[in-house]
mmCIF file of C-alpha atoms and ligand atoms in Angstrom:
data_model
loop_
_atom_site.group_PDB
_atom_site.id
_atom_site.type_symbol
_atom_site.label_atom_id
_atom_site.label_comp_id
_atom_site.label_asym_id
_atom_site.label_seq_id
_atom_site.Cartn_x
_atom_site.Cartn_y
_atom_site.Cartn_z
ATOM 1 C CA MET A 1317 33.118 25.983 -5.071
ATOM 2 C CA THR A 1318 35.707 28.641 -4.228
ATOM 3 C CA ILE A 1319 34.916 31.321 -1.703
ATOM 4 C CA GLN A 1320 36.811 34.598 -1.820
ATOM 5 C CA PHE A 1321 37.004 35.685 1.844
ATOM 6 C CA ASN A 1322 36.548 39.419 2.441
ATOM 7 C CA ASP A 1323 39.085 41.474 4.340
ATOM 8 C CA GLU A 1324 36.644 43.568 6.377
ATOM 9 C CA THR A 1325 35.692 44.820 9.843
ATOM 10 C CA PHE A 1326 32.509 44.826 11.926
ATOM 11 C CA ARG A 1327 33.572 47.757 14.152
ATOM 12 C CA ASP A 1328 35.543 51.031 14.026
ATOM 13 C CA ASP A 1329 35.759 51.772 10.270
ATOM 14 C CA TYR A 1330 33.030 49.210 9.446
ATOM 15 C CA SER A 1331 34.515 48.041 6.165
ATOM 16 C CA TYR A 1332 32.075 45.089 6.013
ATOM 17 C CA HIS A 1333 30.545 44.678 2.565
ATOM 18 C CA ASN A 1334 28.486 42.206 0.550
ATOM 19 C CA SER A 1335 29.518 41.078 -2.930
ATOM 20 C CA ALA A 1336 26.877 40.907 -5.676
ATOM 21 C CA GLU A 1337 26.684 37.173 -4.969
ATOM 22 C CA ALA A 1338 26.162 37.732 -1.224
ATOM 23 C CA ILE A 1339 23.311 40.158 -1.990
ATOM 24 C CA ARG A 1340 21.728 37.659 -4.353
ATOM 25 C CA ARG A 1341 21.809 34.866 -1.744
ATOM 26 C CA PHE A 1342 20.759 37.052 1.209
ATOM 27 C CA PRO A 1343 18.096 35.272 3.319
ATOM 28 C CA PHE A 1344 15.326 37.849 2.900
ATOM 29 C CA PRO A 1345 12.893 36.859 5.653
ATOM 30 C CA PHE A 1346 9.489 38.200 4.579
ATOM 31 C CA ASP A 1347 7.070 36.049 2.581
ATOM 32 C CA LYS A 1348 4.302 38.651 2.697
ATOM 33 C CA ASP A 1349 3.848 42.419 3.100
ATOM 34 C CA ASP A 1350 3.311 42.384 6.873
ATOM 35 C CA TYR A 1351 4.947 40.711 9.829
ATOM 36 C CA MET A 1352 3.896 39.224 13.136
ATOM 37 C CA TYR A 1353 5.562 36.618 15.349
ATOM 38 C CA ALA A 1354 4.696 33.018 14.480
ATOM 39 C CA VAL A 1355 6.054 29.524 15.119
ATOM 40 C CA ASN A 1356 7.761 29.668 11.726
ATOM 41 C CA MET A 1357 9.681 26.401 11.944
ATOM 42 C CA GLU A 1358 10.543 24.117 9.022
ATOM 43 C CA PRO A 1359 12.887 21.157 8.476
ATOM 44 C CA HIS A 1360 16.515 22.215 8.005
ATOM 45 C CA ALA A 1361 16.896 19.759 5.160
ATOM 46 C CA GLY A 1362 18.793 21.668 2.511
ATOM 47 C CA GLY A 1363 17.684 24.393 0.134
ATOM 48 C CA ARG A 1364 18.321 25.974 -3.220
ATOM 49 C CA GLU A 1365 21.897 25.523 -4.469
ATOM 50 C CA GLY A 1366 24.046 28.450 -3.399
ATOM 51 C CA SER A 1367 21.511 29.645 -0.807
ATOM 52 C CA PRO A 1368 22.344 29.882 2.932
ATOM 53 C CA PHE A 1369 19.960 26.944 3.460
ATOM 54 C CA GLU A 1370 21.840 24.519 1.213
ATOM 55 C CA ASN A 1371 24.293 23.283 3.871
ATOM 56 C CA ARG A 1372 23.789 22.557 7.544
ATOM 57 C CA PHE A 1373 26.353 25.237 8.491
ATOM 58 C CA ASP A 1374 26.645 27.970 5.900
ATOM 59 C CA VAL A 1375 30.182 29.234 5.231
ATOM 60 C CA ASP A 1376 30.366 32.444 3.200
ATOM 61 C CA GLU A 1377 32.695 35.292 2.224
ATOM 62 C CA HIS A 1378 32.513 36.782 5.754
ATOM 63 C CA TYR A 1379 33.865 33.680 7.517
ATOM 64 C CA VAL A 1380 37.461 34.701 8.206
ATOM 65 C CA ALA A 1381 36.582 38.294 9.180
ATOM 66 C CA GLU A 1382 33.808 37.102 11.504
ATOM 67 C CA MET A 1383 36.174 34.769 13.304
ATOM 68 C CA ARG A 1384 38.632 37.634 13.735
ATOM 69 C CA ASP A 1385 35.843 39.807 15.167
ATOM 70 C CA ARG A 1386 34.863 37.006 17.601
ATOM 71 C CA GLU A 1387 38.439 36.825 18.836
ATOM 72 C CA ILE A 1388 38.512 40.578 19.531
ATOM 73 C CA THR A 1389 35.240 40.374 21.459
ATOM 74 C CA LEU A 1390 36.425 37.384 23.514
ATOM 75 C CA ASN A 1391 39.712 39.089 24.354
ATOM 76 C CA GLU A 1392 37.741 42.064 25.704
ATOM 77 C CA ASP A 1393 35.116 39.976 27.491
ATOM 78 C CA PRO A 1394 35.746 36.248 28.104
ATOM 79 C CA LEU A 1395 32.252 35.829 29.627
ATOM 80 C CA ARG A 1396 30.777 35.776 26.103
ATOM 81 C CA CYS A 1397 31.706 32.107 26.140
ATOM 82 C CA GLN A 1398 30.484 30.066 29.089
ATOM 83 C CA SER A 1399 29.749 26.409 29.698
ATOM 84 C CA LEU A 1400 28.452 24.995 32.981
ATOM 85 C CA PRO A 1401 30.441 21.880 33.968
ATOM 86 C CA HIS A 1402 27.699 19.342 33.074
ATOM 87 C CA MET A 1403 27.564 20.714 29.477
ATOM 88 C CA GLU A 1404 31.003 19.490 28.421
ATOM 89 C CA LEU A 1405 29.597 16.381 26.733
ATOM 90 C CA ALA A 1406 27.194 18.554 24.731
ATOM 91 C CA GLY A 1407 30.258 20.594 23.724
ATOM 92 C CA TRP A 1408 31.888 17.468 22.292
ATOM 93 C CA ASP A 1409 28.638 16.625 20.505
ATOM 94 C CA LEU A 1410 28.670 20.073 18.930
ATOM 95 C CA LEU A 1411 32.331 19.794 17.933
ATOM 96 C CA GLU A 1412 31.611 16.493 16.204
ATOM 97 C CA LEU A 1413 28.511 17.836 14.448
ATOM 98 C CA ILE A 1414 30.263 20.926 13.090
ATOM 99 C CA MET A 1415 33.428 19.107 12.035
ATOM 100 C CA GLU A 1416 31.496 16.346 10.268
ATOM 101 C CA CYS A 1417 29.149 18.750 8.479
ATOM 102 C CA LYS A 1418 31.876 21.154 7.372
ATOM 103 C CA ALA A 1419 34.192 18.402 6.162
ATOM 104 C CA GLU A 1420 31.332 16.811 4.168
ATOM 105 C CA ASP A 1421 29.869 20.042 2.798
ATOM 106 C CA TYR A 1422 33.097 21.993 2.133
ATOM 107 C CA PRO A 1423 35.822 19.368 1.516
ATOM 108 C CA GLU A 1424 38.097 21.943 -0.140
ATOM 109 C CA LEU A 1425 38.078 24.054 3.056
ATOM 110 C CA PHE A 1426 37.862 21.513 5.894
ATOM 111 C CA SER A 1427 39.002 17.901 6.478
ATOM 112 C CA LEU A 1428 38.372 15.465 9.305
ATOM 113 C CA HIS A 1429 40.256 12.157 9.563
ATOM 114 C CA ARG A 1430 39.293 9.744 12.329
ATOM 115 C CA ASP A 1431 41.167 6.751 13.629
ATOM 116 C CA GLY A 1432 39.148 5.627 16.646
ATOM 117 C CA ASP A 1433 39.255 8.513 19.119
ATOM 118 C CA ARG A 1434 42.334 10.038 17.427
ATOM 119 C CA TRP A 1435 41.070 12.834 15.240
ATOM 120 C CA HIS A 1436 42.869 15.058 12.763
ATOM 121 C CA TRP A 1437 41.123 18.330 11.883
ATOM 122 C CA ILE A 1438 42.237 20.699 9.138
ATOM 123 C CA ASN A 1439 40.672 24.127 8.728
ATOM 124 C CA ARG A 1440 42.364 25.695 5.708
ATOM 125 C CA PRO A 1441 40.826 29.211 5.769
ATOM 126 C CA LEU A 1442 42.012 29.720 9.375
ATOM 127 C CA GLY A 1443 45.298 27.817 8.928
ATOM 128 C CA ILE A 1444 44.541 25.179 11.600
ATOM 129 C CA ASP A 1445 45.956 21.648 11.422
ATOM 130 C CA HIS A 1446 45.335 19.876 14.691
ATOM 131 C CA LYS A 1447 45.470 16.285 16.009
ATOM 132 C CA PHE A 1448 43.552 15.614 19.214
ATOM 133 C CA THR A 1449 41.800 12.864 21.145
ATOM 134 C CA PHE A 1450 38.023 12.962 21.023
ATOM 135 C CA LEU A 1451 36.514 13.372 24.526
ATOM 136 C CA ASP A 1452 39.920 14.269 26.040
ATOM 137 C CA PRO A 1453 39.856 18.025 26.787
ATOM 138 C CA THR A 1454 43.568 18.106 27.637
ATOM 139 C CA THR A 1455 44.312 17.662 23.913
ATOM 140 C CA LEU A 1456 42.505 20.899 22.915
ATOM 141 C CA PRO A 1457 43.583 24.496 23.630
ATOM 142 C CA TYR A 1458 40.037 25.381 24.824
ATOM 143 C CA GLY A 1459 36.968 23.438 25.931
ATOM 144 C CA PRO A 1460 35.342 21.584 22.989
ATOM 145 C CA MET A 1461 32.496 24.095 22.490
ATOM 146 C CA GLU A 1462 34.833 27.077 22.594
ATOM 147 C CA TYR A 1463 37.355 25.366 20.315
ATOM 148 C CA ILE A 1464 34.870 24.674 17.544
ATOM 149 C CA THR A 1465 32.794 27.859 17.848
ATOM 150 C CA ARG A 1466 35.939 29.946 17.421
ATOM 151 C CA GLN A 1467 35.876 28.356 13.954
ATOM 152 C CA ALA A 1468 32.178 28.614 13.115
ATOM 153 C CA GLN A 1469 30.185 31.676 12.064
ATOM 154 C CA GLY A 1470 27.210 32.701 14.178
ATOM 155 C CA ASP A 1471 26.373 32.423 17.852
ATOM 156 C CA PHE A 1472 25.694 29.140 19.602
ATOM 157 C CA ALA A 1473 23.574 28.213 22.599
ATOM 158 C CA LEU A 1474 23.642 24.711 24.053
ATOM 159 C CA LEU A 1475 20.465 23.720 25.856
ATOM 160 C CA ASP A 1476 20.076 20.978 28.408
ATOM 161 C CA GLN A 1477 16.695 19.215 28.202
ATOM 162 C CA ARG A 1478 15.064 18.202 31.507
ATOM 163 C CA GLU A 1479 11.767 18.652 33.407
ATOM 164 C CA GLY A 1480 9.973 19.180 30.103
ATOM 165 C CA ASN A 1481 11.938 22.385 29.481
ATOM 166 C CA LEU A 1482 15.152 23.683 27.872
ATOM 167 C CA TRP A 1483 17.865 25.319 29.961
ATOM 168 C CA MET A 1484 20.482 27.619 28.468
ATOM 169 C CA GLU A 1485 23.606 26.277 30.149
ATOM 170 C CA ALA A 1486 26.395 26.876 27.637
ATOM 171 C CA GLY A 1487 27.015 29.223 24.744
ATOM 172 C CA MET A 1488 29.299 31.300 22.558
ATOM 173 C CA VAL A 1489 27.566 34.624 22.007
ATOM 174 C CA THR A 1490 29.463 37.484 20.338
ATOM 175 C CA SER A 1491 27.088 38.564 17.541
ATOM 176 C CA GLN A 1492 23.749 38.847 19.301
ATOM 177 C CA ALA A 1493 20.806 41.166 18.793
ATOM 178 C CA ASP A 1494 20.899 42.814 22.227
ATOM 179 C CA TRP A 1495 20.730 39.897 24.660
ATOM 180 C CA SER A 1496 23.327 38.559 27.046
ATOM 181 C CA LEU A 1497 24.514 35.013 27.638
ATOM 182 C CA ASP A 1498 25.988 36.076 30.964
ATOM 183 C CA PHE A 1499 22.524 37.315 32.034
ATOM 184 C CA ASP A 1500 20.538 34.381 30.580
ATOM 185 C CA ILE A 1501 22.772 31.449 31.549
ATOM 186 C CA GLY A 1502 20.861 28.991 33.744
ATOM 187 C CA MET A 1503 17.448 30.280 32.593
ATOM 188 C CA ASN A 1504 14.746 28.152 30.999
ATOM 189 C CA PHE A 1505 12.889 28.705 27.711
ATOM 190 C CA PHE A 1506 10.127 30.893 29.218
ATOM 191 C CA GLU A 1507 12.486 32.867 31.446
ATOM 192 C CA TRP A 1508 14.924 33.988 28.716
ATOM 193 C CA HIS A 1509 11.996 34.822 26.380
ATOM 194 C CA ALA A 1510 10.256 36.949 29.055
ATOM 195 C CA PRO A 1511 11.144 40.347 27.456
ATOM 196 C CA VAL A 1512 9.537 39.508 24.069
ATOM 197 C CA PRO A 1513 6.227 41.410 23.564
ATOM 198 C CA LYS A 1514 2.955 39.809 22.361
ATOM 199 C CA ALA A 1515 4.348 36.296 21.690
ATOM 200 C CA HIS A 1516 3.564 34.957 25.188
ATOM 201 C CA GLU A 1517 -0.126 35.971 24.955
ATOM 202 C CA MET A 1518 -0.301 34.413 21.490
ATOM 203 C CA GLY A 1519 0.804 31.039 22.931
ATOM 204 C CA ILE A 1520 3.834 31.033 20.633
ATOM 205 C CA PHE A 1521 6.372 29.983 23.213
ATOM 206 C CA GLN A 1522 4.298 27.042 24.530
ATOM 207 C CA ARG A 1523 3.941 25.691 20.982
ATOM 208 C CA ALA A 1524 7.572 26.383 20.059
ATOM 209 C CA LEU A 1525 8.878 24.592 23.166
ATOM 210 C CA LYS A 1526 6.724 21.540 22.459
ATOM 211 C CA PHE A 1527 8.159 21.437 18.949
ATOM 212 C CA LEU A 1528 11.761 21.780 20.144
ATOM 213 C CA LEU A 1529 11.475 19.086 22.830
ATOM 214 C CA ALA A 1530 10.465 16.611 20.106
ATOM 215 C CA ILE A 1531 13.352 17.335 17.691
ATOM 216 C CA GLN A 1532 15.116 14.101 16.786
ATOM 217 C CA GLN A 1533 18.739 13.421 15.959
ATOM 218 C CA GLY A 1534 19.419 13.763 12.228
ATOM 219 C CA ALA A 1535 16.278 15.866 11.647
ATOM 220 C CA PRO A 1536 17.230 19.475 12.426
ATOM 221 C CA SER A 1537 14.814 22.414 12.082
ATOM 222 C CA ARG A 1538 15.228 26.083 11.244
ATOM 223 C CA ARG A 1539 13.507 29.465 11.392
ATOM 224 C CA LEU A 1540 14.350 33.054 10.504
ATOM 225 C CA ASN A 1541 14.244 36.062 12.803
ATOM 226 C CA TRP A 1542 15.146 39.677 11.995
ATOM 227 C CA THR A 1543 15.883 43.103 13.396
ATOM 228 C CA MET A 1544 17.561 46.353 12.336
ATOM 229 C CA THR A 1545 21.113 47.492 13.179
ATOM 230 C CA VAL A 1546 22.819 50.810 12.498
ATOM 231 C CA ASN A 1547 26.270 50.040 11.006
ATOM 232 C CA PRO A 1548 27.332 46.465 10.221
ATOM 233 C CA ARG A 1549 28.170 45.569 13.785
ATOM 234 C CA LEU A 1550 28.077 41.948 14.944
ATOM 235 C CA ASP A 1551 28.538 42.671 18.631
ATOM 236 C CA THR A 1552 25.297 44.478 19.489
ATOM 237 C CA SER A 1553 25.348 43.178 23.058
ATOM 238 C CA PRO A 1554 23.864 44.817 26.170
ATOM 239 C CA GLU A 1555 27.413 44.704 27.598
ATOM 240 C CA ASN A 1556 28.593 47.082 24.862
ATOM 241 C CA TYR A 1557 25.421 49.158 24.461
ATOM 242 C CA HIS A 1558 27.420 52.268 25.352
ATOM 243 C CA LYS A 1559 29.408 51.716 22.119
ATOM 244 C CA TRP A 1560 26.650 50.987 19.611
ATOM 245 C CA GLY A 1561 23.542 52.531 21.218
ATOM 246 C CA PRO A 1562 24.651 56.143 20.506
ATOM 247 C CA GLU A 1563 25.336 55.199 16.854
ATOM 248 C CA LYS A 1564 21.576 54.943 16.344
ATOM 249 C CA ARG A 1565 21.503 58.744 16.613
ATOM 250 C CA THR A 1566 23.898 59.178 13.685
ATOM 251 C CA LEU A 1567 21.345 58.309 10.977
ATOM 252 C CA THR A 1568 20.295 61.067 8.592
ATOM 253 C CA PRO A 1569 18.146 61.050 5.434
ATOM 254 C CA GLU A 1570 21.430 61.223 3.466
ATOM 255 C CA ASN A 1571 23.190 58.254 5.085
ATOM 256 C CA VAL A 1572 20.305 55.936 6.031
ATOM 257 C CA GLY A 1573 20.671 53.752 2.916
ATOM 258 C CA GLU A 1574 24.337 53.160 3.656
ATOM 259 C CA LYS A 1575 24.288 52.895 7.473
ATOM 260 C CA GLN A 1576 21.017 51.135 8.232
ATOM 261 C CA PHE A 1577 21.238 47.343 7.983
ATOM 262 C CA LEU A 1578 18.594 44.656 7.967
ATOM 263 C CA ARG A 1579 19.869 41.955 10.309
ATOM 264 C CA VAL A 1580 18.560 38.460 9.665
ATOM 265 C CA GLU A 1581 19.187 35.460 11.882
ATOM 266 C CA LEU A 1582 19.098 31.966 10.451
ATOM 267 C CA GLN A 1583 18.343 29.924 13.571
ATOM 268 C CA THR A 1584 18.783 26.162 13.458
ATOM 269 C CA PHE A 1585 18.046 23.436 16.000
ATOM 270 C CA PHE A 1586 19.965 20.142 16.235
ATOM 271 C CA ARG A 1587 19.415 17.255 18.681
ATOM 272 C CA LEU A 1588 22.771 16.110 20.076
ATOM 273 C CA PRO A 1589 23.512 12.367 20.249
ATOM 274 C CA ARG A 1590 25.319 11.699 23.566
ATOM 275 C CA SER A 1591 24.056 14.483 25.814
ATOM 276 C CA ASN A 1592 20.503 14.608 24.368
ATOM 277 C CA GLY A 1593 20.980 18.387 24.500
ATOM 278 C CA LEU A 1594 19.836 20.781 21.813
ATOM 279 C CA ALA A 1595 22.277 22.919 19.811
ATOM 280 C CA PHE A 1596 20.960 26.313 18.732
ATOM 281 C CA PRO A 1597 23.215 28.008 16.158
ATOM 282 C CA ILE A 1598 22.156 31.566 15.292
ATOM 283 C CA ARG A 1599 23.757 32.777 12.075
ATOM 284 C CA CYS A 1600 23.614 36.551 11.497
ATOM 285 C CA TYR A 1601 23.385 38.092 7.989
ATOM 286 C CA LEU A 1602 23.643 41.850 7.468
ATOM 287 C CA ILE A 1603 22.605 43.862 4.412
ATOM 288 C CA SER A 1604 22.516 47.646 3.993
ATOM 289 C CA LEU A 1605 19.244 49.141 2.790
ATOM 290 C CA GLN A 1606 20.989 50.506 -0.303
ATOM 291 C CA ASP A 1607 22.080 46.982 -1.257
ATOM 292 C CA LEU A 1608 18.719 45.481 -0.350
ATOM 293 C CA VAL A 1609 16.749 47.807 -2.637
ATOM 294 C CA THR A 1610 18.765 46.596 -5.627
ATOM 295 C CA VAL A 1611 16.252 43.719 -5.543
ATOM 296 C CA PRO A 1612 13.042 45.672 -6.295
ATOM 297 C CA LYS A 1613 10.615 43.211 -4.697
ATOM 298 C CA TRP A 1614 12.609 43.305 -1.443
ATOM 299 C CA GLY A 1615 12.630 47.113 -1.263
ATOM 300 C CA ARG A 1616 8.908 47.286 -1.946
ATOM 301 C CA ARG A 1617 8.063 44.654 0.643
ATOM 302 C CA LEU A 1618 10.396 45.875 3.415
ATOM 303 C CA HIS A 1619 8.822 49.323 3.123
ATOM 304 C CA ARG A 1620 5.369 47.868 3.816
ATOM 305 C CA VAL A 1621 6.568 45.613 6.648
ATOM 306 C CA ILE A 1622 8.333 48.430 8.515
ATOM 307 C CA ARG A 1623 5.513 50.916 7.887
ATOM 308 C CA ASP A 1624 2.811 48.577 9.236
ATOM 309 C CA LEU A 1625 4.734 46.838 12.041
ATOM 310 C CA PRO A 1626 3.042 47.066 15.495
ATOM 311 C CA ASP A 1627 4.740 49.745 17.623
ATOM 312 C CA GLU A 1628 5.645 47.243 20.371
ATOM 313 C CA LEU A 1629 7.752 45.240 17.915
ATOM 314 C CA ALA A 1630 9.636 48.286 16.568
ATOM 315 C CA GLU A 1631 10.241 49.348 20.175
ATOM 316 C CA TYR A 1632 11.450 45.872 21.256
ATOM 317 C CA LYS A 1633 13.656 45.474 18.191
ATOM 318 C CA GLY A 1634 15.230 48.823 19.039
ATOM 319 C CA PHE A 1635 14.660 50.844 15.864
ATOM 320 C CA ALA A 1636 11.586 52.904 16.856
ATOM 321 C CA VAL A 1637 13.819 56.002 17.072
ATOM 322 C CA ASN A 1638 14.738 55.684 13.361
ATOM 323 C CA ARG A 1639 11.543 54.127 12.050
ATOM 324 C CA GLN A 1640 10.273 57.190 10.162
ATOM 325 C CA LEU A 1641 13.661 57.796 8.527
ATOM 326 C CA ILE A 1642 13.709 54.191 7.321
ATOM 327 C CA ILE A 1643 10.122 54.342 6.040
ATOM 328 C CA ASP A 1644 10.798 57.599 4.162
ATOM 329 C CA TYR A 1645 13.886 56.117 2.531
ATOM 330 C CA LEU A 1646 12.202 52.862 1.522
ATOM 331 C CA ALA A 1647 9.050 54.624 0.261
ATOM 332 C CA GLN A 1648 11.024 55.744 -2.832
ATOM 333 C CA PHE A 1649 11.347 52.099 -3.819
ATOM 334 C CA ASP A 1650 7.697 51.140 -3.320
ATOM 335 C CA ASP A 1651 5.710 51.698 -6.508
ATOM 336 C CA GLY A 1652 2.515 50.480 -4.808
ATOM 337 C CA LYS A 1653 2.246 47.412 -7.021
ATOM 338 C CA PRO A 1654 0.848 44.239 -5.464
ATOM 339 C CA THR A 1655 3.469 41.669 -4.462
ATOM 340 C CA SER A 1656 3.152 37.930 -4.847
ATOM 341 C CA PRO A 1657 3.224 35.667 -1.778
ATOM 342 C CA GLY A 1658 6.509 33.880 -1.035
ATOM 343 C CA ILE A 1659 10.093 35.126 -0.959
HETATM 344 C C1 HEM B 1959 13.948 36.211 21.208
HETATM 345 C C2 HEM B 1959 16.756 32.527 22.608
HETATM 346 C C3 HEM B 1959 13.962 29.410 20.205
HETATM 347 C C4 HEM B 1959 10.942 32.996 19.170
HETATM 348 C C5 HEM B 1959 14.913 35.477 21.844
HETATM 349 C C6 HEM B 1959 15.939 36.007 22.716
HETATM 350 C C7 HEM B 1959 16.712 34.967 23.093
HETATM 351 C C8 HEM B 1959 16.200 33.784 22.481
HETATM 352 C C9 HEM B 1959 17.937 35.022 24.017
HETATM 353 C C10 HEM B 1959 16.108 37.469 23.133
HETATM 354 C C11 HEM B 1959 15.230 37.757 24.338
HETATM 355 C C12 HEM B 1959 15.581 39.093 24.991
HETATM 356 O O1 HEM B 1959 15.045 40.132 24.565
HETATM 357 O O2 HEM B 1959 16.407 39.108 25.919
HETATM 358 C C13 HEM B 1959 16.242 31.369 22.049
HETATM 359 C C14 HEM B 1959 16.844 30.056 22.190
HETATM 360 C C15 HEM B 1959 16.055 29.194 21.524
HETATM 361 C C16 HEM B 1959 14.957 29.958 20.959
HETATM 362 C C17 HEM B 1959 18.139 29.739 22.953
HETATM 363 C C18 HEM B 1959 16.235 27.712 21.326
HETATM 364 C C19 HEM B 1959 16.205 26.879 22.268
HETATM 365 C C20 HEM B 1959 12.895 30.116 19.714
HETATM 366 C C21 HEM B 1959 11.840 29.531 18.925
HETATM 367 C C22 HEM B 1959 10.985 30.521 18.636
HETATM 368 C C23 HEM B 1959 11.505 31.749 19.242
HETATM 369 C C24 HEM B 1959 11.723 28.073 18.505
HETATM 370 C C25 HEM B 1959 9.738 30.329 17.809
HETATM 371 C C26 HEM B 1959 8.737 31.098 17.748
HETATM 372 C C27 HEM B 1959 11.527 34.176 19.581
HETATM 373 C C28 HEM B 1959 10.995 35.491 19.274
HETATM 374 C C29 HEM B 1959 11.881 36.413 19.830
HETATM 375 C C30 HEM B 1959 12.902 35.652 20.509
HETATM 376 C C31 HEM B 1959 9.743 35.793 18.466
HETATM 377 C C32 HEM B 1959 11.813 37.936 19.679
HETATM 378 C C33 HEM B 1959 12.750 38.288 18.538
HETATM 379 C C34 HEM B 1959 12.647 39.671 17.937
HETATM 380 O O3 HEM B 1959 11.583 40.288 17.866
HETATM 381 O O4 HEM B 1959 13.686 40.149 17.431
HETATM 382 N N1 HEM B 1959 15.099 34.116 21.723
HETATM 383 N N2 HEM B 1959 15.112 31.278 21.303
HETATM 384 N N3 HEM B 1959 12.670 31.461 19.887
HETATM 385 N N4 HEM B 1959 12.667 34.308 20.320
HETATM 386 FE FE1 HEM B 1959 13.850 32.778 20.843
#
């Protein structure tokens, strides 16, 4: 498989774009015409060929541009990457997991040669050819988590498991839907989820935590989450709200199809072998409404989901201010026909 990497930006002139193939494989998250939080977890054990679920870490046409965007964000704000000292072993676990998976799943892009603890890593799209000693941080230019997540799309949280809970104690977070690693670091599962409406009363977080604590090595899980973002911006962080928050007010009936994006997160959960920590990669996919409606069943369904969503969720997800504009735009693509269950 050959991937043509896009030359594109996620800020300033926002030249981000999806090819016809990227639209076709977009992880549309709704399997029915309405939406409410649920413990929507399933095994992360492959998926349809060419889909974002096929490989453990999806690499697509946005890879090189996303890594460039991460570098810009880190240069402006190094606190987007943090690891408490006891999480270094989990960082090595993550480095191993990502290198092994990428080399197996994309051999034309990545190679890993191992001779005991002497490792040789080649990342062709980013032009990296590096020999280092596994578990020896002096042989890497950054800590192990930072080194590998500068080469992997999506955000990453590393969770320590103790006292029957998960603790967010390391992460690389530059493409988040309005939450902050710097604020959340050191918190446990219930603490960092405190701002989410409705889900606590529904018992969702108790059930989800129980599920996560039991995840075994070699048997990862996944779920999808979604929100809405004006402009194809990866860095919608609280730290930079002053940059992207005002852009919400630039939507008009004329530009909503082009500037309003559905933002879908493919969240995966991997047990780590040495540290017994949990890795939580969050891969972000963006699609403009005008591209999304080229698939008629998606346009029809998204209209119904957004129209009928409880107010608290639209408020929490940050698009209440533009909700009516979005509904009016999508209504043109909803012919009122019944939809079939499933995606
Ligand atoms: C939102 C982290 C697993 C459900 C969030 C937020 C964070 C987060 C940082 C944003 C909270 C805020 O507003 O500040 C994590 C981490 C996880 C994890 C690190 C893995 C250990 C799960 C699981 C579920 C879940 C397994 C299953 C139900 C949710 C929901 C939201 C949320 C429903 C609100 C999202 C929205 O409406 O856009 N999570 N989460 N999370 N999380 Fe998790």
